[in-house]
XYZ file of C-alpha atoms in Angstrom:
436
model
C 0.000 0.000 0.000
C 2.684 2.485 0.920
C 4.729 1.688 -2.197
C 1.733 2.350 -4.471
C 0.915 5.538 -2.565
C 4.376 7.029 -2.950
C 4.434 6.041 -6.619
C 1.142 7.858 -7.098
C 2.443 10.898 -5.250
C 5.593 11.047 -7.391
C 3.521 10.886 -10.586
C 1.159 13.595 -9.363
C 3.989 15.934 -8.503
C 5.607 15.316 -11.872
C 2.327 16.043 -13.672
C 1.886 19.153 -11.563
C 5.111 20.504 -13.032
C 3.343 21.095 -16.336
C 0.571 23.221 -14.827
C 0.733 26.932 -14.235
C -0.483 26.548 -10.640
C 2.434 24.264 -9.879
C 5.270 26.229 -11.442
C 8.174 27.877 -9.623
C 9.825 26.980 -6.357
C 6.988 24.740 -5.188
C 7.790 22.073 -7.772
C 11.319 21.793 -6.404
C 10.011 20.692 -3.013
C 10.541 17.079 -2.091
C 7.458 16.931 0.145
C 3.989 18.522 -0.082
C 2.864 21.435 2.080
C 0.462 20.598 4.922
C -2.187 23.059 6.146
C -4.396 22.016 9.072
C -7.379 24.184 10.102
C -8.961 23.476 13.504
C -12.189 25.163 14.633
C -13.106 25.384 18.319
C -16.491 24.015 19.488
C -17.956 23.846 15.971
C -21.029 21.626 15.851
C -22.132 19.106 13.217
C -24.904 21.418 11.968
C -22.708 24.519 11.928
C -21.324 24.224 8.377
C -23.143 25.000 5.160
C -22.560 21.621 3.554
C -24.494 20.043 6.454
C -27.527 22.202 5.562
C -26.859 24.764 8.272
C -28.343 28.234 8.388
C -24.732 29.397 8.753
C -22.981 30.392 5.535
C -19.571 28.738 5.116
C -18.814 28.972 1.378
C -15.054 28.497 1.762
C -15.309 25.448 4.016
C -17.988 24.151 1.644
C -15.585 24.592 -1.266
C -13.135 22.231 0.440
C -15.919 19.629 0.663
C -16.700 20.107 -3.042
C -13.039 19.718 -3.992
C -12.048 16.981 -1.557
C -13.295 14.110 0.569
C -15.511 14.408 3.637
C -14.682 12.071 6.499
C -18.282 11.552 7.539
C -17.353 9.477 10.592
C -14.411 11.407 11.973
C -14.145 11.341 15.764
C -12.427 13.479 18.368
C -12.538 13.799 22.159
C -15.505 15.670 23.678
C -13.100 18.306 25.074
C -10.472 20.578 23.590
C -7.114 19.701 25.157
C -7.399 15.911 24.738
C -8.107 16.316 21.016
C -5.160 18.676 20.527
C -2.990 16.283 22.529
C -3.801 13.415 20.176
C -3.352 15.549 17.057
C 0.201 16.446 18.014
C 1.297 13.185 19.669
C -0.531 10.526 17.648
C -1.441 8.885 20.949
C -4.679 8.486 22.816
C -5.035 11.152 25.523
C -6.243 8.427 27.887
C -2.745 6.986 28.033
C -1.361 10.410 28.892
C -3.979 11.118 31.547
C -5.402 14.080 29.638
C -9.178 13.726 29.570
C -10.189 17.295 30.435
C -9.161 20.811 29.380
C -5.637 21.576 30.597
C -5.425 24.335 33.198
C -3.249 25.681 35.982
C 0.322 24.381 35.888
C -0.596 21.240 33.959
C 1.087 20.692 30.590
C 1.256 18.158 27.825
C 4.055 15.917 29.173
C 7.370 17.483 28.241
C 8.917 14.169 27.201
C 6.283 13.609 24.513
C 7.544 13.846 20.929
C 5.276 16.089 18.853
C 4.290 16.115 15.190
C 6.066 19.408 14.362
C 9.312 17.948 15.715
C 9.047 14.970 13.373
C 8.184 17.149 10.374
C 10.907 19.651 11.222
C 13.511 16.871 11.211
C 12.385 16.108 7.644
C 12.990 19.649 6.439
C 9.599 21.247 7.103
C 8.989 24.752 8.326
C 6.559 24.378 11.228
C 4.324 27.393 11.732
C 1.406 27.992 14.078
C -1.234 30.706 14.395
C -4.025 30.427 16.941
C -4.947 28.551 20.107
C -2.538 26.196 21.936
C -4.279 25.035 25.168
C -1.689 22.369 25.986
C -0.077 24.103 28.955
C 1.753 27.365 29.554
C 3.323 27.194 33.020
C 6.569 28.535 31.514
C 7.996 29.260 28.084
C 9.379 25.736 27.629
C 5.796 24.437 27.408
C 4.821 26.770 24.558
C 4.663 25.815 20.853
C 7.834 27.629 19.768
C 9.769 25.497 22.270
C 8.036 22.271 21.267
C 8.773 21.967 17.580
C 7.151 25.005 15.980
C 9.414 27.573 14.339
C 6.878 30.292 15.013
C 3.868 30.726 17.319
C 1.322 33.543 17.381
C -1.924 33.494 19.346
C -3.044 32.470 22.825
C -1.905 29.701 25.136
C -5.029 29.156 27.248
C -8.510 27.818 26.633
C -10.389 30.968 25.639
C -10.017 34.725 25.488
C -11.977 37.903 24.874
C -12.030 38.266 21.089
C -11.197 41.977 21.222
C -9.188 42.638 24.395
C -7.543 39.178 24.256
C -7.888 38.875 28.028
C -7.436 35.408 29.462
C -10.643 33.525 30.227
C -12.681 35.683 27.888
C -12.179 38.744 30.061
C -14.813 37.374 32.432
C -15.125 38.990 35.828
C -16.510 37.375 38.960
C -17.777 40.707 40.239
C -18.060 44.199 38.713
C -14.676 45.763 38.136
C -12.504 42.658 38.248
C -12.103 39.124 39.508
C -12.125 38.070 43.156
C -8.975 40.086 43.762
C -10.464 43.109 42.013
C -8.051 42.734 39.087
C -8.629 42.730 35.362
C -7.614 39.413 33.762
C -4.236 39.690 32.013
C -3.930 39.393 28.227
C -3.247 35.972 26.748
C -1.876 37.028 23.384
C 1.697 36.576 22.239
C 4.284 35.904 19.616
C 6.950 33.363 20.579
C 6.582 33.872 24.323
C 6.401 37.669 24.262
C 3.076 39.249 25.240
C 1.465 41.407 22.591
C -0.940 44.256 23.184
C -2.700 44.904 19.910
C -6.157 45.720 18.667
C -8.274 43.494 16.517
C -10.800 40.662 16.407
C -8.822 37.523 17.253
C -10.284 35.403 14.427
C -9.130 37.957 11.890
C -5.743 38.387 13.544
C -5.154 34.615 13.453
C -6.016 34.575 9.756
C -3.839 37.592 9.040
C -0.846 35.948 10.727
C -1.353 32.720 8.774
C -1.286 34.734 5.553
C 1.887 36.533 6.633
C 3.560 33.222 7.402
C 2.686 31.866 3.967
C 3.849 35.003 2.169
C 7.140 35.167 4.075
C 7.928 31.441 4.193
C 11.194 29.958 3.010
C 10.123 28.796 -0.446
C 12.885 26.221 -0.531
C 11.216 24.244 2.254
C 7.793 22.608 2.558
C 5.407 24.131 5.125
C 3.365 22.643 7.941
C 0.912 25.389 8.884
C -1.274 24.738 11.941
C -4.134 27.285 12.080
C -6.203 26.830 15.242
C -9.024 29.345 15.488
C -10.554 30.106 18.878
C -13.853 30.586 17.038
C -16.617 29.826 17.611
C -15.861 29.098 21.308
C -17.446 31.437 23.843
C -17.562 34.305 24.692
C -20.071 35.054 21.931
C -18.544 38.042 20.148
C -18.490 39.015 16.485
C -18.159 42.115 14.299
C -21.540 43.742 13.737
C -21.288 43.374 9.965
C -21.324 39.595 10.369
C -24.114 39.636 12.964
C -26.246 41.676 10.560
C -26.082 38.822 8.033
C -28.197 36.691 10.386
C -31.026 39.057 11.296
C -33.541 36.311 10.567
C -32.097 34.052 13.284
C -34.347 34.693 16.281
C -32.156 33.246 19.042
C -29.561 35.870 19.929
C -26.876 33.388 20.955
C -27.353 31.430 17.745
C -27.248 34.653 15.729
C -23.906 35.759 17.174
C -22.518 32.225 16.997
C -23.416 32.082 13.292
C -21.610 35.371 12.770
C -18.505 33.983 14.485
C -18.450 30.928 12.221
C -19.017 33.118 9.171
C -16.076 35.330 10.145
C -13.856 32.270 10.579
C -14.929 30.926 7.193
C -13.999 34.239 5.600
C -10.474 34.016 7.035
C -10.148 30.441 5.768
C -11.136 31.739 2.350
C -8.441 34.407 2.462
C -5.811 31.817 3.372
C -6.937 29.488 0.579
C -6.718 32.404 -1.857
C -3.116 33.057 -0.812
C -2.291 29.367 -1.301
C -3.498 29.813 -4.894
C -1.698 33.133 -5.387
C 1.547 31.633 -4.105
C 1.139 28.777 -6.622
C 1.066 26.257 -3.784
C -2.325 24.684 -4.465
C -1.233 21.611 -6.456
C 1.343 20.713 -3.841
C -0.638 21.483 -0.676
C -2.865 19.145 1.348
C -5.544 21.086 3.256
C -7.389 19.589 6.231
C -10.295 21.062 8.170
C -11.871 19.797 11.414
C -13.400 20.813 14.744
C -11.771 19.948 18.069
C -15.029 18.645 19.617
C -18.755 18.832 19.151
C -20.606 22.086 19.602
C -22.023 23.382 22.872
C -25.738 24.168 22.746
C -25.232 26.622 25.608
C -22.736 28.431 23.401
C -25.041 28.700 20.400
C -23.901 25.591 18.477
C -26.088 22.898 16.908
C -25.270 19.208 16.398
C -28.527 18.136 14.709
C -29.274 15.304 14.015
C -26.597 13.912 16.339
C -27.338 13.381 20.025
C -26.001 15.675 22.768
C -22.872 17.839 22.327
C -19.602 19.018 23.816
C -18.648 17.106 26.957
C -20.577 13.986 25.930
C -19.491 10.673 24.403
C -22.657 10.577 22.322
C -22.183 11.416 18.629
C -22.862 15.131 19.041
C -19.885 15.463 21.365
C -17.306 13.469 19.416
C -18.324 13.312 15.732
C -17.293 16.486 13.929
C -17.052 17.999 10.444
C -13.806 16.940 8.752
C -12.551 17.457 5.186
C -9.351 16.668 3.273
C -8.483 18.390 -0.020
C -5.575 16.756 -1.784
C -5.341 17.913 -5.418
C -4.928 15.020 -7.812
C -5.573 12.381 -5.137
C -8.900 13.001 -3.346
C -11.751 12.763 -5.855
C -13.957 15.883 -5.673
C -17.158 15.894 -3.617
C -16.738 12.406 -2.188
C -17.487 10.970 1.239
C -16.069 8.094 3.236
C -18.062 6.382 5.963
C -15.023 4.542 7.357
C -14.498 5.535 11.025
C -11.379 7.606 11.680
C -10.234 9.566 14.714
C -7.934 12.233 16.038
C -4.661 10.315 16.711
C -4.703 9.268 13.039
C -3.422 12.611 11.774
C 0.126 12.136 13.096
C 0.860 8.902 11.161
C -1.202 10.132 8.201
C 0.738 13.361 7.757
C 4.018 11.520 8.229
C 2.925 9.058 5.530
C 2.053 11.894 3.165
C 5.337 13.645 3.903
C 7.369 10.479 3.360
C 8.564 10.696 6.956
C 8.855 7.799 9.385
C 6.465 8.157 12.305
C 7.311 6.940 15.829
C 6.503 3.261 16.350
C 4.314 3.618 19.462
C 1.468 5.698 18.010
C -2.182 4.827 18.588
C -3.404 6.244 15.297
C -3.475 4.602 11.855
C -2.588 6.243 8.553
C -5.696 7.339 6.668
C -4.021 7.598 3.273
C -6.044 4.661 1.841
C -9.242 6.629 2.530
C -8.090 9.502 0.321
C -7.378 7.455 -2.782
C -10.118 7.047 -5.386
C -10.007 3.259 -5.652
C -12.793 1.667 -3.639
C -10.521 -1.266 -2.850
C -8.161 1.126 -1.073
C -10.896 2.131 1.381
C -11.983 -1.456 1.838
C -8.422 -2.425 2.708
C -8.267 0.035 5.602
C -8.363 -1.805 8.913
C -8.165 -0.315 12.396
C -5.719 -2.017 14.722
C -7.904 -1.515 17.793
C -11.357 -0.235 18.821
C -11.832 3.451 19.620
C -12.257 4.326 23.300
C -13.387 7.428 25.182
C -13.457 7.744 28.962
C -13.512 10.563 31.480
C -14.661 11.009 35.048
C -16.700 13.478 37.019
C -20.177 13.580 38.524
C -21.394 11.573 35.530
C -18.372 9.719 34.258
C -18.713 8.427 30.719
C -17.272 5.566 28.706
C -17.745 4.721 25.023
C -16.227 1.965 22.889
C -16.596 1.861 19.105
C -15.730 -0.998 16.773
C -16.938 -0.724 13.196
C -20.633 0.068 13.109
C -21.185 -0.740 16.794
C -20.893 1.762 19.619
C -21.346 0.923 23.299
C -21.936 3.673 25.870
C -21.939 3.498 29.646
C -22.938 6.345 31.909
C -21.491 6.023 35.405
C -24.080 7.362 37.806
C -23.994 7.694 41.564
C -26.423 4.915 42.457
C -26.185 1.448 43.939
C -27.395 -0.050 40.656
C -24.871 -1.662 38.283
C -23.733 0.518 35.412
C -25.963 -0.097 32.395
C -24.595 -0.442 28.857
C -26.238 1.088 25.814
C -25.584 -0.204 22.294
C -26.114 1.569 18.962
C -25.759 0.597 15.306
C -24.293 3.772 13.820
C -24.774 2.647 10.244
C -28.561 2.835 10.644
C -28.937 5.064 13.717
C -26.476 7.949 13.869
C -28.899 9.802 16.176
C -28.464 7.002 18.766
C -32.203 6.794 19.272
C -32.545 2.995 19.507
C -30.701 1.192 22.316
C -29.983 -2.360 21.105
C -28.167 -3.601 24.218
C -30.867 -6.085 25.202
C -31.285 -7.291 21.637
C -27.569 -7.900 21.108
C -26.048 -8.851 24.494
C -23.265 -10.754 22.685
C -22.063 -7.535 21.043
């Protein structure tokens, strides 16, 4: 499989040399550019191509030009998903099942994706949200494999003042100590005080990085928007586009997604202008399901952020790979967040570490049906986290088992769903299929 994949890639790059879009320095690159967009708390029904009220023409264009991973799974919280993206390992094994806060960090001895790609000659650039620990500078992206980092280190910020924690105050005039939250906005460890809507600033930085890149090296660009995570804030011009949306939270949330989509469109335009398109793989995904309390919608999936039901862990995901992914196609093969590390290494022709939990998804991107049929997961997918209502889910093929741990003297009860026929998880088949 790998031999045929690399042969195909070599042929595609050679063919690309005859096209205008692939001329210049880009055709001299040994490996393709990699651009990964990550949205924050974007729900299943929050993109246009899922029949949402929200307009996302640029994200939709990726779906029209690439392949939709219709059963792509993440963790129901932010930090665990980002952990798996950059380590290729399940966050359960690292003890990261909740958002990282305080002095906690992604273990410093973990080898990260940008380190592997950098050792293979890639420029590794990041613009956006980190949320994998910031107790000191050694825990920040520019000390963990990225050549450049711009954005915020914590979970969420005020979109305009860039204050940590969204600029929230526990009482008028400040927090419990009567202080205004400090800014969480920086470039390579140095705090920045600048004006602007964070979504647009993140997009602007990504464009600068592409324009000013070393054209003799391939690029790994990691663009992690804080949108549409709370607090609900958007420029008025975007809010005005959704006057017909009665619910105010939903209206502002839609505006936030729209603004993010516009920045994605600007970045895609620069990829074209820089004649990078034919040699650039673009990926788009959300870090977890949407939060209904934050204005998101996951219809028709059950529940949302913080839940192991489909609405919390099944998210929009697209891959555009010119010349490889057939346009406007969909795969129903289950895939999940640790897969991106070995997948991107496979695409880049780089050897991934041997102890990863993910599997390369390259067979899912090739047009031959037999390639998708040959894809086999090495192990079931597992989600688990604790709290007042601890949750556990195990998925193997079409079957998904869920157990809610409740504080009663009764034994924990299993639920069972056939996701091929019941993605809304409306029919519990546990009693009908006890063997499963």
